[in-house]
Amino acid sequence: MTGLAVVTSSLTIIKIAVAALLLLLTIGHLFYRAFQLRRSRQVPAIAISACVMLLLLLGLGIAHIYSSTWRQIAREYGFYESRRPLQRLVTAVVLCGVPPLGVLAGLWAGGWRVYAAGVMALSCLLLALAVTKVISYHPVDAVMQIELILGIDLFEAVFGVGLIGVNVCLFQCVEDDFED
């Protein structure tokens, strides 16, 4: 059983390292494209998305490190058992509110360019998914933890596809800008 625990913790560390690397590469790509498009109306959306991704990287790291501490504090002060209604409300607000706001803000900040809006909308969707995972409402966790293939769960797969989508939209921002 000890060997299984070592393998499981090693896989978790590898997944965290891969996620951090992919987020860092995406952040680098966002800053690079923002610099390339510095005279474009798309820069605000790309810059905001870069900030969202930086917050996402920082937030997921902090949540991973301190989640057990927060859980213990909640138990000590008696909040742990009464948190369900608040978790349900915040999860609904985050999942239903953040992505549409990301689309609208992306259209506005991106100068009504579809690809810049896509970058921002996908960034906000990833943020909403990460916040939902940190909130840890058990019915949502059960869906997010469905294993798809080779130890990759639904959350990780959607997160990976979202990062790919952000990068594809970024490439299109450059091409879209040169069509004017």
GROMACS .gro file of N, CA and C in nm:
model
  540
    1MET      N    1   0.082  -0.120   0.000
    1MET     CA    2   0.000   0.000   0.000
    1MET      C    3   0.086   0.126   0.000
    2THR      N    4   0.203   0.118   0.065
    2THR     CA    5   0.293   0.233   0.069
    2THR      C    6   0.341   0.268  -0.071
    3GLY      N    7   0.372   0.167  -0.151
    3GLY     CA    8   0.416   0.191  -0.289
    3GLY      C    9   0.310   0.262  -0.370
    4LEU      N   10   0.183   0.226  -0.351
    4LEU     CA   11   0.074   0.292  -0.422
    4LEU      C   12   0.064   0.438  -0.382
    5ALA      N   13   0.083   0.468  -0.255
    5ALA     CA   14   0.077   0.607  -0.208
    5ALA      C   15   0.190   0.689  -0.269
    6VAL      N   16   0.308   0.631  -0.282
    6VAL     CA   17   0.421   0.701  -0.343
    6VAL      C   18   0.393   0.730  -0.490
    7VAL      N   19   0.340   0.631  -0.562
    7VAL     CA   20   0.307   0.650  -0.703
    7VAL      C   21   0.200   0.757  -0.719
    8THR      N   22   0.097   0.753  -0.635
    8THR     CA   23  -0.011   0.851  -0.643
    8THR      C   24   0.041   0.991  -0.615
    9SER      N   25   0.123   1.007  -0.512
    9SER     CA   26   0.175   1.141  -0.482
    9SER      C   27   0.271   1.186  -0.590
   10SER      N   28   0.347   1.095  -0.650
   10SER     CA   29   0.437   1.131  -0.760
   10SER      C   30   0.358   1.178  -0.880
   11LEU      N   31   0.248   1.109  -0.912
   11LEU     CA   32   0.163   1.151  -1.024
   11LEU      C   33   0.103   1.287  -0.997
   12THR      N   34   0.061   1.314  -0.874
   12THR     CA   35   0.006   1.444  -0.840
   12THR      C   36   0.110   1.553  -0.859
   13ILE      N   37   0.232   1.529  -0.815
   13ILE     CA   38   0.339   1.627  -0.831
   13ILE      C   39   0.368   1.649  -0.979
   14ILE      N   40   0.369   1.543  -1.058
   14ILE     CA   41   0.393   1.556  -1.202
   14ILE      C   42   0.281   1.637  -1.266
   15LYS      N   43   0.156   1.608  -1.230
   15LYS     CA   44   0.043   1.684  -1.285
   15LYS      C   45   0.052   1.832  -1.250
   16ILE      N   46   0.089   1.862  -1.126
   16ILE     CA   47   0.103   2.002  -1.083
   16ILE      C   48   0.215   2.070  -1.162
   17ALA      N   49   0.327   1.999  -1.179
   17ALA     CA   50   0.439   2.057  -1.253
   17ALA      C   51   0.402   2.082  -1.399
   18VAL      N   52   0.331   1.988  -1.461
   18VAL     CA   53   0.289   2.005  -1.601
   18VAL      C   54   0.190   2.120  -1.612
   19ALA      N   55   0.094   2.128  -1.521
   19ALA     CA   56  -0.004   2.238  -1.524
   19ALA      C   57   0.065   2.372  -1.506
   20ALA      N   58   0.159   2.381  -1.413
   20ALA     CA   59   0.232   2.506  -1.391
   20ALA      C   60   0.312   2.544  -1.514
   21LEU      N   61   0.377   2.446  -1.577
   21LEU     CA   62   0.455   2.472  -1.698
   21LEU      C   63   0.365   2.521  -1.811
   22LEU      N   64   0.251   2.455  -1.831
   22LEU     CA   65   0.159   2.498  -1.937
   22LEU      C   66   0.103   2.638  -1.911
   23LEU      N   67   0.071   2.666  -1.785
   23LEU     CA   68   0.024   2.801  -1.751
   23LEU      C   69   0.133   2.905  -1.774
   24LEU      N   70   0.256   2.874  -1.736
   24LEU     CA   71   0.367   2.968  -1.758
   24LEU      C   72   0.392   2.991  -1.907
   25LEU      N   73   0.385   2.885  -1.987
   25LEU     CA   74   0.401   2.901  -2.132
   25LEU      C   75   0.289   2.987  -2.191
   26THR      N   76   0.167   2.965  -2.145
   26THR     CA   77   0.054   3.045  -2.193
   26THR      C   78   0.069   3.191  -2.150
   27ILE      N   79   0.113   3.214  -2.027
   27ILE     CA   80   0.136   3.352  -1.980
   27ILE      C   81   0.243   3.419  -2.065
   28GLY      N   82   0.351   3.346  -2.093
   28GLY     CA   83   0.456   3.399  -2.180
   28GLY      C   84   0.403   3.433  -2.318
   29HIS      N   85   0.320   3.345  -2.372
   29HIS     CA   86   0.259   3.369  -2.503
   29HIS      C   87   0.169   3.492  -2.500
   30LEU      N   88   0.092   3.507  -2.394
   30LEU     CA   89   0.006   3.625  -2.379
   30LEU      C   90   0.088   3.754  -2.378
   31PHE      N   91   0.193   3.756  -2.300
   31PHE     CA   92   0.276   3.878  -2.295
   31PHE      C   93   0.346   3.904  -2.429
   32TYR      N   94   0.391   3.798  -2.494
   32TYR     CA   95   0.456   3.813  -2.625
   32TYR      C   96   0.359   3.871  -2.728
   33ARG      N   97   0.237   3.819  -2.732
   33ARG     CA   98   0.137   3.870  -2.827
   33ARG      C   99   0.095   4.012  -2.791
   34ALA      N  100   0.084   4.041  -2.662
   34ALA     CA  101   0.050   4.178  -2.621
   34ALA      C  102   0.158   4.275  -2.669
   35PHE      N  103   0.284   4.233  -2.660
   35PHE     CA  104   0.393   4.318  -2.710
   35PHE      C  105   0.385   4.333  -2.861
   36GLN      N  106   0.358   4.223  -2.931
   36GLN     CA  107   0.348   4.228  -3.078
   36GLN      C  108   0.233   4.318  -3.122
   37LEU      N  109   0.126   4.317  -3.048
   37LEU     CA  110   0.006   4.392  -3.087
   37LEU      C  111  -0.008   4.522  -3.008
   38ARG      N  112   0.102   4.577  -2.962
   38ARG     CA  113   0.097   4.692  -2.872
   38ARG      C  114   0.024   4.812  -2.930
   39ARG      N  115   0.009   4.821  -3.061
   39ARG     CA  116  -0.064   4.933  -3.122
   39ARG      C  117  -0.206   4.892  -3.163
   40SER      N  118  -0.247   4.775  -3.123
   40SER     CA  119  -0.377   4.722  -3.162
   40SER      C  120  -0.481   4.747  -3.053
   41ARG      N  121  -0.607   4.744  -3.095
   41ARG     CA  122  -0.717   4.757  -2.998
   41ARG      C  123  -0.737   4.628  -2.918
   42GLN      N  124  -0.664   4.523  -2.953
   42GLN     CA  125  -0.679   4.395  -2.885
   42GLN      C  126  -0.595   4.384  -2.758
   43VAL      N  127  -0.500   4.474  -2.741
   43VAL     CA  128  -0.405   4.465  -2.629
   43VAL      C  129  -0.473   4.461  -2.492
   44PRO      N  130  -0.574   4.545  -2.464
   44PRO     CA  131  -0.634   4.537  -2.329
   44PRO      C  132  -0.689   4.398  -2.295
   45ALA      N  133  -0.755   4.334  -2.390
   45ALA     CA  134  -0.810   4.200  -2.363
   45ALA      C  135  -0.698   4.100  -2.338
   46ILE      N  136  -0.592   4.110  -2.416
   46ILE     CA  137  -0.480   4.017  -2.399
   46ILE      C  138  -0.408   4.044  -2.266
   47ALA      N  139  -0.389   4.170  -2.231
   47ALA     CA  140  -0.323   4.204  -2.105
   47ALA      C  141  -0.406   4.159  -1.985
   48ILE      N  142  -0.537   4.179  -1.993
   48ILE     CA  143  -0.625   4.135  -1.884
   48ILE      C  144  -0.620   3.983  -1.871
   49SER      N  145  -0.618   3.914  -1.985
   49SER     CA  146  -0.609   3.767  -1.983
   49SER      C  147  -0.478   3.721  -1.922
   50ALA      N  148  -0.369   3.792  -1.951
   50ALA     CA  149  -0.240   3.758  -1.890
   50ALA      C  150  -0.247   3.772  -1.738
   51CYS      N  151  -0.311   3.878  -1.692
   51CYS     CA  152  -0.328   3.898  -1.547
   51CYS      C  153  -0.414   3.789  -1.487
   52VAL      N  154  -0.521   3.750  -1.557
   52VAL     CA  155  -0.608   3.642  -1.509
   52VAL      C  156  -0.529   3.513  -1.497
   53MET      N  157  -0.447   3.484  -1.597
   53MET     CA  158  -0.367   3.361  -1.594
   53MET      C  159  -0.264   3.364  -1.481
   54LEU      N  160  -0.203   3.481  -1.458
   54LEU     CA  161  -0.109   3.493  -1.345
   54LEU      C  162  -0.179   3.468  -1.212
   55LEU      N  163  -0.298   3.527  -1.197
   55LEU     CA  164  -0.377   3.504  -1.075
   55LEU      C  165  -0.415   3.357  -1.062
   56LEU      N  166  -0.448   3.296  -1.174
   56LEU     CA  167  -0.486   3.155  -1.175
   56LEU      C  168  -0.369   3.068  -1.129
   57LEU      N  169  -0.251   3.094  -1.182
   57LEU     CA  170  -0.133   3.018  -1.142
   57LEU      C  171  -0.105   3.036  -0.993
   58LEU      N  172  -0.108   3.159  -0.948
   58LEU     CA  173  -0.084   3.189  -0.807
   58LEU      C  174  -0.192   3.126  -0.719
   59GLY      N  175  -0.318   3.142  -0.758
   59GLY     CA  176  -0.429   3.090  -0.679
   59GLY      C  177  -0.429   2.938  -0.668
   60LEU      N  178  -0.403   2.869  -0.779
   60LEU     CA  179  -0.401   2.723  -0.773
   60LEU      C  180  -0.285   2.673  -0.687
   61GLY      N  181  -0.173   2.742  -0.695
   61GLY     CA  182  -0.059   2.704  -0.611
   61GLY      C  183  -0.090   2.723  -0.464
   62ILE      N  184  -0.145   2.838  -0.430
   62ILE     CA  185  -0.180   2.866  -0.290
   62ILE      C  186  -0.287   2.769  -0.240
   63ALA      N  187  -0.387   2.744  -0.324
   63ALA     CA  188  -0.494   2.652  -0.283
   63ALA      C  189  -0.440   2.512  -0.259
   64HIS      N  190  -0.349   2.467  -0.345
   64HIS     CA  191  -0.293   2.333  -0.327
   64HIS      C  192  -0.213   2.324  -0.197
   65ILE      N  193  -0.137   2.428  -0.168
   65ILE     CA  194  -0.051   2.426  -0.050
   65ILE      C  195  -0.131   2.439   0.079
   66TYR      N  196  -0.233   2.526   0.079
   66TYR     CA  197  -0.300   2.560   0.205
   66TYR      C  198  -0.439   2.500   0.223
   67SER      N  199  -0.490   2.420   0.130
   67SER     CA  200  -0.628   2.372   0.142
   67SER      C  201  -0.652   2.292   0.269
   68SER      N  202  -0.560   2.207   0.306
   68SER     CA  203  -0.582   2.129   0.429
   68SER      C  204  -0.578   2.218   0.553
   69THR      N  205  -0.497   2.324   0.550
   69THR     CA  206  -0.492   2.418   0.662
   69THR      C  207  -0.625   2.491   0.675
   70TRP      N  208  -0.679   2.538   0.561
   70TRP     CA  209  -0.808   2.609   0.563
   70TRP      C  210  -0.919   2.517   0.614
   71ARG      N  211  -0.916   2.391   0.571
   71ARG     CA  212  -1.017   2.295   0.615
   71ARG      C  213  -1.009   2.277   0.767
   72GLN      N  214  -0.889   2.267   0.820
   72GLN     CA  215  -0.871   2.250   0.964
   72GLN      C  216  -0.921   2.373   1.041
   73ILE      N  217  -0.892   2.492   0.991
   73ILE     CA  218  -0.939   2.616   1.056
   73ILE      C  219  -1.091   2.620   1.055
   74ALA      N  220  -1.152   2.583   0.942
   74ALA     CA  221  -1.299   2.583   0.933
   74ALA      C  222  -1.359   2.485   1.032
   75ARG      N  223  -1.297   2.371   1.051
   75ARG     CA  224  -1.347   2.273   1.149
   75ARG      C  225  -1.335   2.328   1.291
   76GLU      N  226  -1.222   2.391   1.321
   76GLU     CA  227  -1.200   2.445   1.456
   76GLU      C  228  -1.302   2.552   1.493
   77TYR      N  229  -1.341   2.634   1.396
   77TYR     CA  230  -1.435   2.743   1.424
   77TYR      C  231  -1.580   2.706   1.395
   78GLY      N  232  -1.605   2.582   1.355
   78GLY     CA  233  -1.741   2.535   1.335
   78GLY      C  234  -1.805   2.575   1.202
   79PHE      N  235  -1.727   2.623   1.107
   79PHE     CA  236  -1.781   2.663   0.977
   79PHE      C  237  -1.789   2.548   0.878
   80TYR      N  238  -1.714   2.442   0.903
   80TYR     CA  239  -1.700   2.335   0.804
   80TYR      C  240  -1.833   2.268   0.771
   81GLU      N  241  -1.913   2.238   0.872
   81GLU     CA  242  -2.039   2.168   0.850
   81GLU      C  243  -2.148   2.258   0.791
   82SER      N  244  -2.139   2.388   0.814
   82SER     CA  245  -2.245   2.478   0.767
   82SER      C  246  -2.209   2.548   0.636
   83ARG      N  247  -2.108   2.501   0.567
   83ARG     CA  248  -2.060   2.571   0.447
   83ARG      C  249  -2.136   2.533   0.319
   84ARG      N  250  -2.209   2.426   0.317
   84ARG     CA  251  -2.273   2.375   0.195
   84ARG      C  252  -2.361   2.477   0.121
   85PRO      N  253  -2.454   2.546   0.189
   85PRO     CA  254  -2.537   2.642   0.115
   85PRO      C  255  -2.454   2.753   0.049
   86LEU      N  256  -2.352   2.799   0.119
   86LEU     CA  257  -2.265   2.902   0.063
   86LEU      C  258  -2.185   2.847  -0.055
   87GLN      N  259  -2.136   2.725  -0.043
   87GLN     CA  260  -2.064   2.662  -0.154
   87GLN      C  261  -2.153   2.650  -0.277
   88ARG      N  262  -2.276   2.608  -0.256
   88ARG     CA  263  -2.370   2.591  -0.366
   88ARG      C  264  -2.396   2.724  -0.436
   89LEU      N  265  -2.419   2.830  -0.358
   89LEU     CA  266  -2.446   2.962  -0.414
   89LEU      C  267  -2.325   3.017  -0.490
   90VAL      N  268  -2.208   3.011  -0.429
   90VAL     CA  269  -2.088   3.065  -0.493
   90VAL      C  270  -2.053   2.986  -0.619
   91THR      N  271  -2.068   2.854  -0.614
   91THR     CA  272  -2.042   2.772  -0.733
   91THR      C  273  -2.135   2.811  -0.847
   92ALA      N  274  -2.263   2.829  -0.819
   92ALA     CA  275  -2.359   2.868  -0.923
   92ALA      C  276  -2.326   3.006  -0.980
   93VAL      N  277  -2.294   3.100  -0.893
   93VAL     CA  278  -2.261   3.236  -0.938
   93VAL      C  279  -2.136   3.234  -1.024
   94VAL      N  280  -2.034   3.162  -0.980
   94VAL     CA  281  -1.907   3.158  -1.053
   94VAL      C  282  -1.925   3.091  -1.189
   95LEU      N  283  -1.989   2.974  -1.192
   95LEU     CA  284  -2.004   2.902  -1.319
   95LEU      C  285  -2.099   2.971  -1.416
   96CYS      N  286  -2.203   3.036  -1.364
   96CYS     CA  287  -2.301   3.102  -1.451
   96CYS      C  288  -2.265   3.247  -1.482
   97GLY      N  289  -2.186   3.310  -1.397
   97GLY     CA  290  -2.159   3.452  -1.414
   97GLY      C  291  -2.026   3.488  -1.476
   98VAL      N  292  -1.920   3.419  -1.437
   98VAL     CA  293  -1.786   3.458  -1.482
   98VAL      C  294  -1.766   3.437  -1.633
   99PRO      N  295  -1.799   3.321  -1.692
   99PRO     CA  296  -1.776   3.306  -1.836
   99PRO      C  297  -1.852   3.408  -1.924
  100PRO      N  298  -1.982   3.433  -1.901
  100PRO     CA  299  -2.049   3.536  -1.983
  100PRO      C  300  -1.989   3.675  -1.964
  101LEU      N  301  -1.953   3.708  -1.840
  101LEU     CA  302  -1.886   3.837  -1.817
  101LEU      C  303  -1.754   3.842  -1.890
  102GLY      N  304  -1.684   3.729  -1.896
  102GLY     CA  305  -1.558   3.723  -1.970
  102GLY      C  306  -1.578   3.748  -2.118
  103VAL      N  307  -1.686   3.693  -2.175
  103VAL     CA  308  -1.715   3.717  -2.317
  103VAL      C  309  -1.745   3.864  -2.341
  104LEU      N  310  -1.834   3.922  -2.261
  104LEU     CA  311  -1.869   4.063  -2.279
  104LEU      C  312  -1.750   4.155  -2.257
  105ALA      N  313  -1.676   4.129  -2.150
  105ALA     CA  314  -1.557   4.211  -2.123
  105ALA      C  315  -1.452   4.192  -2.232
  106GLY      N  316  -1.440   4.070  -2.283
  106GLY     CA  317  -1.346   4.044  -2.391
  106GLY      C  318  -1.383   4.116  -2.518
  107LEU      N  319  -1.511   4.119  -2.551
  107LEU     CA  320  -1.555   4.193  -2.671
  107LEU      C  321  -1.528   4.342  -2.654
  108TRP      N  322  -1.556   4.394  -2.536
  108TRP     CA  323  -1.534   4.536  -2.512
  108TRP      C  324  -1.385   4.569  -2.510
  109ALA      N  325  -1.309   4.494  -2.429
  109ALA     CA  326  -1.165   4.523  -2.414
  109ALA      C  327  -1.086   4.488  -2.539
  110GLY      N  328  -1.137   4.396  -2.618
  110GLY     CA  329  -1.067   4.353  -2.739
  110GLY      C  330  -1.103   4.433  -2.862
  111GLY      N  331  -1.171   4.544  -2.843
  111GLY     CA  332  -1.208   4.626  -2.959
  111GLY      C  333  -1.307   4.554  -3.049
  112TRP      N  334  -1.392   4.472  -2.991
  112TRP     CA  335  -1.494   4.395  -3.062
  112TRP      C  336  -1.433   4.298  -3.163
  113ARG      N  337  -1.312   4.251  -3.133
  113ARG     CA  338  -1.246   4.148  -3.215
  113ARG      C  339  -1.279   4.012  -3.155
  114VAL      N  340  -1.324   3.922  -3.238
  114VAL     CA  341  -1.371   3.792  -3.190
  114VAL      C  342  -1.260   3.712  -3.123
  115TYR      N  343  -1.142   3.709  -3.182
  115TYR     CA  344  -1.035   3.626  -3.126
  115TYR      C  345  -0.983   3.681  -2.994
  116ALA      N  346  -0.973   3.812  -2.982
  116ALA     CA  347  -0.932   3.871  -2.855
  116ALA      C  348  -1.037   3.842  -2.748
  117ALA      N  349  -1.164   3.848  -2.787
  117ALA     CA  350  -1.271   3.813  -2.693
  117ALA      C  351  -1.263   3.666  -2.655
  118GLY      N  352  -1.226   3.582  -2.751
  118GLY     CA  353  -1.209   3.439  -2.722
  118GLY      C  354  -1.100   3.414  -2.620
  119VAL      N  355  -0.989   3.487  -2.634
  119VAL     CA  356  -0.879   3.474  -2.538
  119VAL      C  357  -0.929   3.507  -2.398
  120MET      N  358  -1.000   3.618  -2.387
  120MET     CA  359  -1.047   3.661  -2.255
  120MET      C  360  -1.157   3.570  -2.202
  121ALA      N  361  -1.249   3.529  -2.289
  121ALA     CA  362  -1.357   3.441  -2.246
  121ALA      C  363  -1.303   3.306  -2.197
  122LEU      N  364  -1.208   3.249  -2.271
  122LEU     CA  365  -1.149   3.122  -2.228
  122LEU      C  366  -1.070   3.139  -2.099
  123SER      N  367  -1.001   3.251  -2.085
  123SER     CA  368  -0.927   3.278  -1.960
  123SER      C  369  -1.024   3.284  -1.843
  124CYS      N  370  -1.136   3.350  -1.862
  124CYS     CA  371  -1.236   3.361  -1.754
  124CYS      C  372  -1.302   3.226  -1.726
  125LEU      N  373  -1.324   3.146  -1.831
  125LEU     CA  374  -1.379   3.013  -1.811
  125LEU      C  375  -1.283   2.927  -1.728
  126LEU      N  376  -1.155   2.934  -1.761
  126LEU     CA  377  -1.056   2.860  -1.683
  126LEU      C  378  -1.052   2.908  -1.538
  127LEU      N  379  -1.063   3.039  -1.521
  127LEU     CA  380  -1.067   3.094  -1.385
  127LEU      C  381  -1.190   3.042  -1.310
  128ALA      N  382  -1.305   3.040  -1.377
  128ALA     CA  383  -1.428   2.991  -1.313
  128ALA      C  384  -1.413   2.844  -1.275
  129LEU      N  385  -1.355   2.763  -1.363
  129LEU     CA  386  -1.335   2.621  -1.331
  129LEU      C  387  -1.240   2.604  -1.212
  130ALA      N  388  -1.133   2.682  -1.211
  130ALA     CA  389  -1.037   2.671  -1.101
  130ALA      C  390  -1.099   2.715  -0.968
  131VAL      N  391  -1.175   2.824  -0.971
  131VAL     CA  392  -1.240   2.871  -0.848
  131VAL      C  393  -1.341   2.766  -0.800
  132THR      N  394  -1.413   2.706  -0.893
  132THR     CA  395  -1.509   2.601  -0.858
  132THR      C  396  -1.438   2.482  -0.795
  133LYS      N  397  -1.323   2.447  -0.849
  133LYS     CA  398  -1.246   2.336  -0.791
  133LYS      C  399  -1.198   2.371  -0.650
  134VAL      N  400  -1.155   2.495  -0.629
  134VAL     CA  401  -1.109   2.537  -0.497
  134VAL      C  402  -1.224   2.541  -0.397
  135ILE      N  403  -1.344   2.584  -0.442
  135ILE     CA  404  -1.461   2.587  -0.354
  135ILE      C  405  -1.494   2.447  -0.305
  136SER      N  406  -1.472   2.348  -0.390
  136SER     CA  407  -1.484   2.206  -0.355
  136SER      C  408  -1.624   2.168  -0.306
  137TYR      N  409  -1.725   2.203  -0.384
  137TYR     CA  410  -1.862   2.158  -0.357
  137TYR      C  411  -1.871   2.014  -0.408
  138HIS      N  412  -1.899   1.921  -0.322
  138HIS     CA  413  -1.883   1.779  -0.352
  138HIS      C  414  -1.959   1.727  -0.474
  139PRO      N  415  -2.085   1.767  -0.500
  139PRO     CA  416  -2.150   1.719  -0.622
  139PRO      C  417  -2.077   1.764  -0.750
  140VAL      N  418  -2.023   1.885  -0.749
  140VAL     CA  419  -1.948   1.933  -0.865
  140VAL      C  420  -1.813   1.863  -0.871
  141ASP      N  421  -1.750   1.842  -0.757
  141ASP     CA  422  -1.623   1.769  -0.752
  141ASP      C  423  -1.638   1.629  -0.811
  142ALA      N  424  -1.750   1.564  -0.781
  142ALA     CA  425  -1.772   1.428  -0.832
  142ALA      C  426  -1.771   1.427  -0.985
  143VAL      N  427  -1.828   1.529  -1.047
  143VAL     CA  428  -1.828   1.537  -1.193
  143VAL      C  429  -1.689   1.572  -1.244
  144MET      N  430  -1.624   1.669  -1.180
  144MET     CA  431  -1.491   1.712  -1.225
  144MET      C  432  -1.385   1.603  -1.210
  145GLN      N  433  -1.408   1.507  -1.121
  145GLN     CA  434  -1.309   1.403  -1.095
  145GLN      C  435  -1.334   1.275  -1.173
  146ILE      N  436  -1.428   1.277  -1.267
  146ILE     CA  437  -1.451   1.160  -1.351
  146ILE      C  438  -1.324   1.136  -1.432
  147GLU      N  439  -1.271   1.014  -1.421
  147GLU     CA  440  -1.147   0.982  -1.492
  147GLU      C  441  -1.178   0.951  -1.638
  148LEU      N  442  -1.108   1.018  -1.728
  148LEU     CA  443  -1.130   0.998  -1.871
  148LEU      C  444  -1.033   0.894  -1.926
  149ILE      N  445  -0.903   0.927  -1.925
  149ILE     CA  446  -0.802   0.833  -1.973
  149ILE      C  447  -0.673   0.850  -1.894
  150LEU      N  448  -0.606   0.740  -1.870
  150LEU     CA  449  -0.472   0.739  -1.811
  150LEU      C  450  -0.455   0.831  -1.691
  151GLY      N  451  -0.550   0.831  -1.601
  151GLY     CA  452  -0.538   0.911  -1.480
  151GLY      C  453  -0.569   1.058  -1.497
  152ILE      N  454  -0.618   1.097  -1.614
  152ILE     CA  455  -0.654   1.237  -1.639
  152ILE      C  456  -0.804   1.251  -1.616
  153ASP      N  457  -0.842   1.342  -1.525
  153ASP     CA  458  -0.983   1.359  -1.496
  153ASP      C  459  -1.045   1.469  -1.583
  154LEU      N  460  -1.175   1.484  -1.573
  154LEU     CA  461  -1.248   1.578  -1.657
  154LEU      C  462  -1.198   1.721  -1.639
  155PHE      N  463  -1.175   1.764  -1.515
  155PHE     CA  464  -1.125   1.899  -1.489
  155PHE      C  465  -0.993   1.922  -1.561
  156GLU      N  466  -0.900   1.828  -1.548
  156GLU     CA  467  -0.769   1.844  -1.611
  156GLU      C  468  -0.780   1.848  -1.763
  157ALA      N  469  -0.868   1.765  -1.820
  157ALA     CA  470  -0.885   1.764  -1.965
  157ALA      C  471  -0.945   1.895  -2.015
  158VAL      N  472  -1.049   1.943  -1.948
  158VAL     CA  473  -1.112   2.070  -1.989
  158VAL      C  474  -1.014   2.185  -1.972
  159PHE      N  475  -0.938   2.182  -1.864
  159PHE     CA  476  -0.839   2.287  -1.840
  159PHE      C  477  -0.733   2.287  -1.950
  160GLY      N  478  -0.685   2.169  -1.987
  160GLY     CA  479  -0.586   2.158  -2.095
  160GLY      C  480  -0.640   2.206  -2.228
  161VAL      N  481  -0.762   2.167  -2.261
  161VAL     CA  482  -0.824   2.212  -2.386
  161VAL      C  483  -0.844   2.364  -2.383
  162GLY      N  484  -0.881   2.418  -2.267
  162GLY     CA  485  -0.897   2.563  -2.254
  162GLY      C  486  -0.767   2.637  -2.278
  163LEU      N  487  -0.657   2.584  -2.224
  163LEU     CA  488  -0.526   2.647  -2.248
  163LEU      C  489  -0.488   2.641  -2.396
  164ILE      N  490  -0.516   2.530  -2.460
  164ILE     CA  491  -0.491   2.520  -2.604
  164ILE      C  492  -0.576   2.622  -2.678
  165GLY      N  493  -0.703   2.636  -2.639
  165GLY     CA  494  -0.792   2.734  -2.702
  165GLY      C  495  -0.742   2.877  -2.687
  166VAL      N  496  -0.691   2.911  -2.569
  166VAL     CA  497  -0.635   3.046  -2.547
  166VAL      C  498  -0.521   3.069  -2.645
  167ASN      N  499  -0.432   2.972  -2.658
  167ASN     CA  500  -0.316   2.988  -2.746
  167ASN      C  501  -0.355   2.994  -2.893
  168VAL      N  502  -0.453   2.915  -2.934
  168VAL     CA  503  -0.501   2.920  -3.073
  168VAL      C  504  -0.562   3.057  -3.102
  169CYS      N  505  -0.644   3.108  -3.011
  169CYS     CA  506  -0.703   3.241  -3.030
  169CYS      C  507  -0.594   3.349  -3.036
  170LEU      N  508  -0.489   3.332  -2.957
  170LEU     CA  509  -0.379   3.430  -2.960
  170LEU      C  510  -0.312   3.433  -3.097
  171PHE      N  511  -0.291   3.316  -3.157
  171PHE     CA  512  -0.234   3.314  -3.291
  171PHE      C  513  -0.326   3.385  -3.390
  172GLN      N  514  -0.456   3.367  -3.374
  172GLN     CA  515  -0.553   3.430  -3.463
  172GLN      C  516  -0.559   3.581  -3.441
  173CYS      N  517  -0.533   3.627  -3.321
  173CYS     CA  518  -0.531   3.772  -3.295
  173CYS      C  519  -0.429   3.840  -3.384
  174VAL      N  520  -0.314   3.781  -3.401
  174VAL     CA  521  -0.210   3.839  -3.485
  174VAL      C  522  -0.256   3.840  -3.630
  175GLU      N  523  -0.307   3.727  -3.677
  175GLU     CA  524  -0.352   3.720  -3.816
  175GLU      C  525  -0.470   3.814  -3.839
  176ASP      N  526  -0.562   3.819  -3.744
  176ASP     CA  527  -0.678   3.906  -3.754
  176ASP      C  528  -0.636   4.052  -3.762
  177ASP      N  529  -0.534   4.089  -3.686
  177ASP     CA  530  -0.490   4.228  -3.682
  177ASP      C  531  -0.428   4.272  -3.814
  178PHE      N  532  -0.364   4.178  -3.885
  178PHE     CA  533  -0.298   4.214  -4.010
  178PHE      C  534  -0.395   4.219  -4.127
  179GLU      N  535  -0.518   4.174  -4.109
  179GLU     CA  536  -0.616   4.177  -4.217
  179GLU      C  537  -0.675   4.315  -4.239
  180ASP      N  538  -0.658   4.409  -4.146
  180ASP     CA  539  -0.716   4.544  -4.159
  180ASP      C  540  -0.661   4.618  -4.277
   0.00000   0.00000   0.00000
